[in-house]
Short mmCIF file of C-alpha atoms in Angstrom, two decimals:
data_model
loop_
_atom_site.label_atom_id
_atom_site.label_comp_id
_atom_site.label_asym_id
_atom_site.label_seq_id
_atom_site.Cartn_x
_atom_site.Cartn_y
_atom_site.Cartn_z
CA MET A 1 102.54 78.29 132.69
CA THR A 2 104.75 81.12 133.87
CA ARG A 3 106.66 81.28 130.59
CA MET A 4 103.45 82.52 128.91
CA ASN A 5 102.63 85.22 131.48
CA VAL A 6 102.72 88.90 130.50
CA THR A 7 101.63 92.18 132.06
CA VAL A 8 99.75 94.87 130.15
CA GLY A 9 99.63 98.23 131.86
CA GLY A 10 99.61 96.67 135.31
CA THR A 11 97.10 93.95 134.32
CA PRO A 12 98.55 90.42 134.48
CA LEU A 13 97.55 88.05 131.69
CA LYS A 14 98.17 84.30 131.76
CA ASN A 15 99.32 84.58 128.15
CA PRO A 16 99.56 87.35 125.54
CA LEU A 17 96.75 86.15 123.25
CA ILE A 18 93.55 88.20 123.31
CA ALA A 19 90.52 87.16 121.25
CA GLY A 20 89.50 90.45 119.66
CA SER A 21 86.02 91.91 119.26
CA ALA A 22 84.02 90.69 116.26
CA GLU A 23 80.68 89.18 115.30
CA HIS A 24 81.52 85.80 116.82
CA HIS A 25 81.62 87.53 120.23
CA ILE A 26 78.05 88.89 120.07
CA ALA A 27 76.53 85.79 121.65
CA ALA A 28 77.69 84.61 125.07
CA ASP A 29 78.50 81.14 123.73
CA GLY A 30 80.99 82.63 121.27
CA VAL A 31 82.84 84.37 124.10
CA ARG A 32 82.75 81.18 126.16
CA ARG A 33 84.27 79.18 123.30
CA ALA A 34 87.13 81.66 123.13
CA LEU A 35 87.64 81.51 126.89
CA ARG A 36 87.79 77.71 126.81
CA THR A 37 90.72 77.83 124.39
CA GLY A 38 92.82 79.35 127.16
CA ALA A 39 93.09 82.86 125.70
CA GLY A 40 94.44 85.46 128.11
CA ALA A 41 91.40 87.67 127.49
CA VAL A 42 88.38 87.98 125.19
CA VAL A 43 86.88 91.26 123.96
CA VAL A 44 83.09 91.23 123.75
CA LYS A 45 81.57 92.69 120.58
CA SER A 46 81.58 96.50 120.76
CA ILE A 47 78.58 98.68 121.52
CA ASN A 48 77.54 102.33 121.80
CA GLU A 49 74.25 104.19 122.09
CA SER A 50 73.64 104.45 118.35
CA GLU A 51 70.52 102.81 116.95
CA ARG A 52 72.00 103.32 113.49
CA GLY A 53 75.03 101.26 114.52
CA ARG A 54 72.84 98.35 115.59
CA ASP A 55 70.80 98.67 112.42
CA ARG A 56 73.95 98.53 110.29
CA LEU A 57 74.69 95.04 111.60
CA GLN A 58 71.34 93.86 110.25
CA ARG A 59 72.47 95.04 106.81
CA ALA A 60 76.10 93.93 107.14
CA GLN A 61 77.85 92.20 104.25
CA TYR A 62 80.89 89.95 104.30
CA MET A 63 83.09 88.34 101.70
CA LEU A 64 86.32 86.40 101.59
CA LEU A 65 88.93 87.41 99.02
CA ASP A 66 92.00 85.64 97.67
CA GLU A 67 95.33 87.18 96.64
CA GLN A 68 93.88 87.99 93.22
CA TRP A 69 91.09 90.08 94.83
CA ARG A 70 88.50 87.47 93.84
CA GLU A 71 85.67 86.31 96.07
CA ILE A 72 86.12 82.75 97.28
CA PRO A 73 83.93 80.46 99.42
CA TRP A 74 83.81 81.25 103.15
CA THR A 75 85.22 78.07 104.67
CA PRO A 76 87.80 77.16 107.32
CA GLU A 77 89.72 75.38 104.57
CA ALA A 78 90.28 78.67 102.69
CA PRO A 79 93.92 79.34 101.76
CA ALA A 80 96.19 81.02 104.31
CA THR A 81 96.29 84.15 102.15
CA ALA A 82 92.50 84.62 102.25
CA PHE A 83 91.24 87.74 103.98
CA ILE A 84 87.91 89.25 104.97
CA ALA A 85 86.30 92.34 103.48
CA THR A 86 83.18 93.59 105.20
CA ARG A 87 80.62 96.29 105.87
CA SER A 88 79.76 95.67 109.49
CA GLY A 89 77.92 97.19 112.45
CA LEU A 90 77.62 97.09 116.23
CA THR A 91 76.12 94.44 118.48
CA PRO A 92 72.33 94.17 118.05
CA GLN A 93 71.70 94.06 121.82
CA ASP A 94 70.56 97.07 123.78
CA PHE A 95 73.04 98.38 126.33
CA ALA A 96 71.34 96.90 129.40
CA ALA A 97 71.29 93.38 127.93
CA TRP A 98 74.84 93.72 126.62
CA LEU A 99 76.12 94.90 130.00
CA GLU A 100 74.35 92.14 131.92
CA GLN A 101 75.84 89.55 129.57
CA THR A 102 79.33 91.08 129.72
CA VAL A 103 79.30 91.16 133.53
CA GLN A 104 78.36 87.48 133.67
CA LEU A 105 81.01 86.57 131.11
CA ASP A 106 83.69 88.44 133.03
CA ARG A 107 82.74 86.57 136.20
CA GLU A 108 83.13 83.30 134.31
CA ALA A 109 86.40 84.51 132.81
CA LYS A 110 87.80 85.38 136.24
CA ALA A 111 87.25 81.79 137.34
CA MET A 112 89.37 80.77 134.33
CA ASP A 113 92.14 83.29 135.14
CA SER A 114 91.08 85.35 132.13
CA TYR A 115 89.02 88.46 131.31
CA ALA A 116 85.92 89.30 129.31
CA ILE A 117 86.64 92.87 128.22
CA ALA A 118 83.93 95.43 127.55
CA SER A 119 84.38 97.45 124.35
CA LEU A 120 82.79 100.85 123.75
CA ILE A 121 82.96 102.69 120.43
CA VAL A 122 82.69 106.46 120.75
CA ALA A 123 79.80 108.17 118.98
CA ASP A 124 78.67 110.86 121.43
CA LEU A 125 81.33 111.32 124.12
CA ALA A 126 78.88 112.17 126.91
CA ASN A 127 77.04 108.92 126.27
CA THR A 128 80.34 107.03 126.17
CA VAL A 129 81.28 108.40 129.58
CA ALA A 130 77.90 107.43 131.05
CA MET A 131 78.23 103.91 129.64
CA ALA A 132 81.82 103.59 130.86
CA ARG A 133 80.72 104.47 134.39
CA GLN A 134 78.03 101.79 134.25
CA VAL A 135 80.55 99.24 132.96
CA GLU A 136 82.80 99.89 135.95
CA GLN A 137 79.97 100.03 138.48
CA ALA A 138 78.65 96.69 137.20
CA GLY A 139 82.01 95.05 137.97
CA VAL A 140 83.62 94.57 134.54
CA ARG A 141 87.39 94.68 135.09
CA ILE A 142 88.77 96.14 131.81
CA LEU A 143 87.35 98.62 129.28
CA GLU A 144 88.47 98.87 125.66
CA LEU A 145 87.74 102.29 124.17
CA ASN A 146 87.59 101.94 120.39
CA ILE A 147 88.26 105.21 118.56
CA GLY A 148 89.90 103.55 115.56
CA THR A 149 87.12 101.95 113.52
CA PRO A 150 87.55 102.18 109.72
CA TYR A 151 84.03 103.43 109.02
CA ALA A 152 83.62 106.91 110.51
CA SER A 153 83.78 108.71 107.16
CA GLN A 154 81.02 106.41 105.88
CA ALA A 155 78.90 106.40 109.04
CA ARG A 156 79.22 109.83 110.58
CA GLY A 157 78.01 110.09 114.15
CA VAL A 158 77.88 106.30 114.53
CA VAL A 159 81.55 105.36 115.10
CA SER A 160 84.92 107.12 115.45
CA THR A 161 88.13 107.19 113.44
CA GLU A 162 90.14 109.69 115.46
CA LEU A 163 93.11 111.19 113.57
CA ASP A 164 93.96 114.25 115.69
CA PRO A 165 96.28 113.57 118.68
CA GLU A 166 94.80 116.43 120.69
CA ARG A 167 91.31 115.08 120.23
CA VAL A 168 92.51 111.57 121.18
CA ALA A 169 94.01 112.96 124.39
CA MET A 170 90.79 114.82 125.17
CA ILE A 171 88.55 111.79 124.59
CA VAL A 172 90.73 109.43 126.61
CA SER A 173 91.17 111.96 129.43
CA THR A 174 87.42 112.49 129.64
CA VAL A 175 86.76 108.77 129.96
CA ARG A 176 89.69 108.26 132.32
CA GLN A 177 88.37 110.92 134.70
CA ALA A 178 85.08 109.00 134.89
CA ILE A 179 86.46 105.50 135.67
CA GLY A 180 89.29 103.83 137.53
CA ILE A 181 89.47 100.40 135.86
CA PRO A 182 92.17 99.66 133.23
CA LEU A 183 91.48 101.60 130.03
CA TRP A 184 92.82 100.19 126.75
CA VAL A 185 92.56 102.51 123.74
CA LYS A 186 92.16 101.12 120.20
CA LEU A 187 93.58 103.33 117.44
CA THR A 188 93.35 103.46 113.67
CA GLY A 189 96.12 102.62 111.24
CA GLN A 190 94.70 105.13 108.74
CA SER A 191 97.24 107.78 109.66
CA GLU A 192 100.92 108.63 109.27
CA ARG A 193 100.83 109.76 112.93
CA VAL A 194 100.02 106.49 114.68
CA PRO A 195 102.87 106.92 117.24
CA ASP A 196 101.59 110.44 117.99
CA LEU A 197 98.07 109.10 118.46
CA ALA A 198 99.47 106.51 120.86
CA ALA A 199 101.38 109.18 122.80
CA ALA A 200 98.16 111.19 123.06
CA ALA A 201 96.26 108.17 124.38
CA TYR A 202 98.87 107.65 127.10
CA ARG A 203 98.84 111.35 127.89
CA GLY A 204 95.09 111.16 128.37
CA GLY A 205 95.46 108.34 130.87
CA GLY A 206 95.18 105.20 128.74
CA ASP A 207 96.82 102.15 130.33
CA ALA A 208 97.56 100.47 126.99
CA VAL A 209 97.17 101.19 123.28
CA ILE A 210 95.84 98.71 120.70
CA MET A 211 97.19 99.24 117.18
CA ALA A 212 96.19 99.39 114.50
CA GLY A 213 92.58 98.77 113.53
CA ARG A 214 91.39 97.64 110.11
CA LEU A 215 91.61 99.99 107.17
CA LEU A 216 88.98 101.45 104.88
CA GLY A 217 89.48 100.07 101.39
CA PHE A 218 87.90 100.03 97.95
CA VAL A 219 88.14 97.10 95.49
CA PRO A 220 86.61 97.36 91.99
CA ASP A 221 85.34 94.10 90.50
CA VAL A 222 86.73 93.67 87.00
CA GLU A 223 83.81 91.43 85.96
CA THR A 224 80.83 93.48 87.17
CA LEU A 225 82.67 96.83 86.78
CA GLN A 226 81.26 97.76 90.21
CA PRO A 227 82.90 98.02 93.65
CA LEU A 228 82.89 94.89 95.75
CA LEU A 229 80.02 95.15 98.26
CA GLY A 230 78.94 98.23 96.30
CA THR A 231 81.01 100.75 98.27
CA ALA A 232 84.06 101.24 100.49
CA LEU A 233 84.72 98.36 102.87
CA GLY A 234 86.75 97.45 105.93
CA VAL A 235 89.81 95.36 105.14
CA GLY A 236 92.55 93.65 107.08
CA GLY A 237 94.50 90.47 106.60
CA PHE A 238 97.81 88.65 106.70
CA TRP A 239 99.32 91.27 104.39
CA ASN A 240 98.85 93.90 107.11
CA LEU A 241 101.18 92.23 109.62
CA PRO A 242 104.31 94.14 108.43
CA LEU A 243 102.39 97.43 108.77
CA THR A 244 101.21 96.51 112.26
CA CYS A 245 104.75 95.57 113.26
CA TYR A 246 106.10 98.82 111.84
CA TRP A 247 103.67 100.91 113.88
CA LEU A 248 104.51 98.86 116.96
CA ALA A 249 108.23 99.38 116.47
CA VAL A 250 108.12 103.12 115.87
CA SER A 251 105.55 103.64 118.63
CA ARG A 252 107.71 101.69 121.08
CA GLN A 253 110.73 103.71 119.96
CA GLN A 254 108.92 107.04 120.39
CA ASN A 255 107.00 106.32 123.60
CA GLY A 256 109.43 104.04 125.43
CA PRO A 257 109.35 100.46 126.71
CA ASP A 258 107.10 101.23 129.70
CA LYS A 259 104.09 102.13 127.51
CA PRO A 260 102.20 98.89 126.77
CA LEU A 261 101.13 98.15 123.20
CA ILE A 262 98.67 95.51 122.01
CA ALA A 263 98.92 94.39 118.39
CA THR A 264 95.95 93.81 116.12
CA ASN A 265 95.49 93.25 112.38
CA GLY A 266 97.36 90.57 110.45
CA VAL A 267 98.03 87.95 113.15
CA ARG A 268 97.12 84.41 112.12
CA ASN A 269 99.10 82.01 114.35
CA GLY A 270 101.57 81.61 117.17
CA LEU A 271 104.60 82.73 115.21
CA ASP A 272 102.75 85.88 114.16
CA ILE A 273 102.23 86.55 117.87
CA VAL A 274 106.00 86.25 118.28
CA ARG A 275 106.60 88.63 115.38
CA ALA A 276 104.26 91.23 116.86
CA MET A 277 105.88 90.93 120.28
CA LEU A 278 109.37 91.24 118.83
CA ALA A 279 108.15 94.46 117.20
CA GLY A 280 107.05 95.86 120.55
CA ALA A 281 103.68 94.37 121.55
CA SER A 282 103.04 93.17 125.10
CA ALA A 283 99.97 91.25 123.92
CA VAL A 284 98.21 90.47 120.64
CA GLU A 285 94.57 90.49 119.52
CA MET A 286 93.31 87.99 116.95
CA ALA A 287 89.85 88.33 115.41
CA SER A 288 89.43 87.84 111.64
CA GLU A 289 91.20 84.48 111.56
CA VAL A 290 88.91 83.22 114.33
CA MET A 291 85.85 84.59 112.54
CA LEU A 292 86.84 82.59 109.45
CA ARG A 293 88.24 79.37 110.90
CA GLY A 294 86.76 79.04 114.39
CA SER A 295 88.01 79.23 117.96
CA SER A 296 90.45 76.34 117.49
CA VAL A 297 92.71 78.94 115.83
CA LEU A 298 93.27 80.40 119.30
CA SER A 299 94.27 77.12 120.95
CA ASP A 300 96.50 76.25 117.98
CA ALA A 301 98.20 79.65 118.23
CA LEU A 302 98.82 79.19 121.95
CA GLN A 303 100.35 75.77 121.38
CA GLU A 304 102.61 77.13 118.64
CA LEU A 305 103.66 80.07 120.81
CA ASP A 306 104.43 77.82 123.78
CA ALA A 307 106.44 75.43 121.61
CA TYR A 308 108.44 78.37 120.26
CA LEU A 309 109.18 79.72 123.74
CA GLN A 310 110.32 76.27 124.89
CA ARG A 311 112.54 75.85 121.84
CA LYS A 312 114.15 79.24 122.35
CA GLY A 313 114.36 79.00 126.13
CA LEU A 314 112.42 82.26 126.46
CA THR A 315 109.37 83.53 128.26
CA ALA A 316 106.69 85.67 126.66
CA ALA A 317 107.73 88.56 128.91
CA GLU A 318 111.30 88.22 127.66
CA LEU A 319 110.09 88.70 124.07
CA VAL A 320 108.90 92.15 125.10
CA GLY A 321 112.37 92.81 126.53
CA VAL A 322 113.99 91.75 123.27
CA ALA A 323 111.82 94.29 121.46
CA ALA A 324 113.05 97.01 123.81
CA ASP A 325 116.67 96.04 123.17
CA GLN A 326 116.14 96.28 119.42
CA ARG A 327 115.04 99.92 119.40
CA LYS A 328 118.49 101.22 118.44
CA ALA A 329 118.91 98.53 115.79
CA PHE A 330 115.61 99.61 114.27
CA SER A 331 116.78 103.20 113.87
CA ASP A 332 120.41 102.47 112.91
CA MET A 333 119.90 99.47 110.63
CA PRO A 334 122.99 99.06 108.40
CA LEU A 335 122.52 98.83 104.65
CA ARG A 336 124.62 96.92 102.14
CA THR A 337 125.21 99.62 99.58
CA ASP A 338 125.92 97.21 96.75
CA ASP A 339 122.77 95.11 97.15
CA TRP A 340 120.97 97.06 94.43
CA LYS A 341 123.26 95.61 91.77
CA LYS A 342 121.70 92.15 91.80
CA TYR A 343 118.27 93.66 91.22
CA VAL A 344 119.13 95.65 88.09
CA ALA A 345 117.04 94.48 85.16
CA ASP A 346 118.82 93.32 82.00
CA GLY A 347 116.45 94.03 79.13
CA GLU A 348 113.36 91.90 79.67
CA ALA A 349 115.16 89.46 81.97
CA SER A 350 113.98 89.11 85.53
CA ILE A 351 116.20 89.59 88.58
CA ARG A 352 119.80 88.58 87.90
CA LYS A 353 121.08 85.47 89.59
CA ASP A 354 124.40 85.72 91.44
#
């Protein structure tokens, strides 16, 4: 349907929904399930050369938390406010097997007017470049370069959380000089300089920027008096959508409407896709919600998005245009100077009622 079509850095997508990289995209059947939902693209579980990264997956831990920071059962019927906390790792496959599988999946995706995207996490840059070349030579059509994992401070030399714009530009430029296929760069949200990191990725030759990856968190358990999962953990959830949208909006404002952005972190449904696109995204990745509730989340989100576009008489591409038109409104937002009055506390009373 043409109303769902978008373009990301010169790459046409049949719709703006991308199934993001996660454990459910390790096996080929998981990627195929996502492709069958009609998603515009699917990102295969990330890899690099690190044996330690593969080993970490064997020792990975996962839990589902509610809004009171309590562990709850992992089930598709979990409340909408549930979110995942994890200590994860990389795909357990060796690179040759992973590449062979990814090539086959991308061939299948092409027949479905979609993409199976290869994802490399930087550990040693020289190895990343060598792997990127092999990805292109094997025929995979898009490469995601992930330099925004939450775990680099906890797993040094295994993954990357790049916070210096100059280093981002150098890494992206080095990979870009080695390959010609579309290069999408995934960045961290653990910085006050996310728009600068995005600008650096474009400067280095990135075709699109994905923002912003999960955060590193720490949640003490009030019953055991110990940290959940025993240490720092990766977190992301519905509560992160306003942060994602903020980084999209300011990055779009700083870098201009011709620099494609892909949203990730906090998106649960079709209307969240709309929210991310109105903030400046050309496309949206969804991962944690699928990991929890299954691939039907993707088809449900596409149906909700399509119904919204029909109701509004818009196309998905036009949502991106609306975001561009709102850049001035974002910076010059008027304030009602008397609004504070209705929030003044009166003794122990709660907010006053007008």
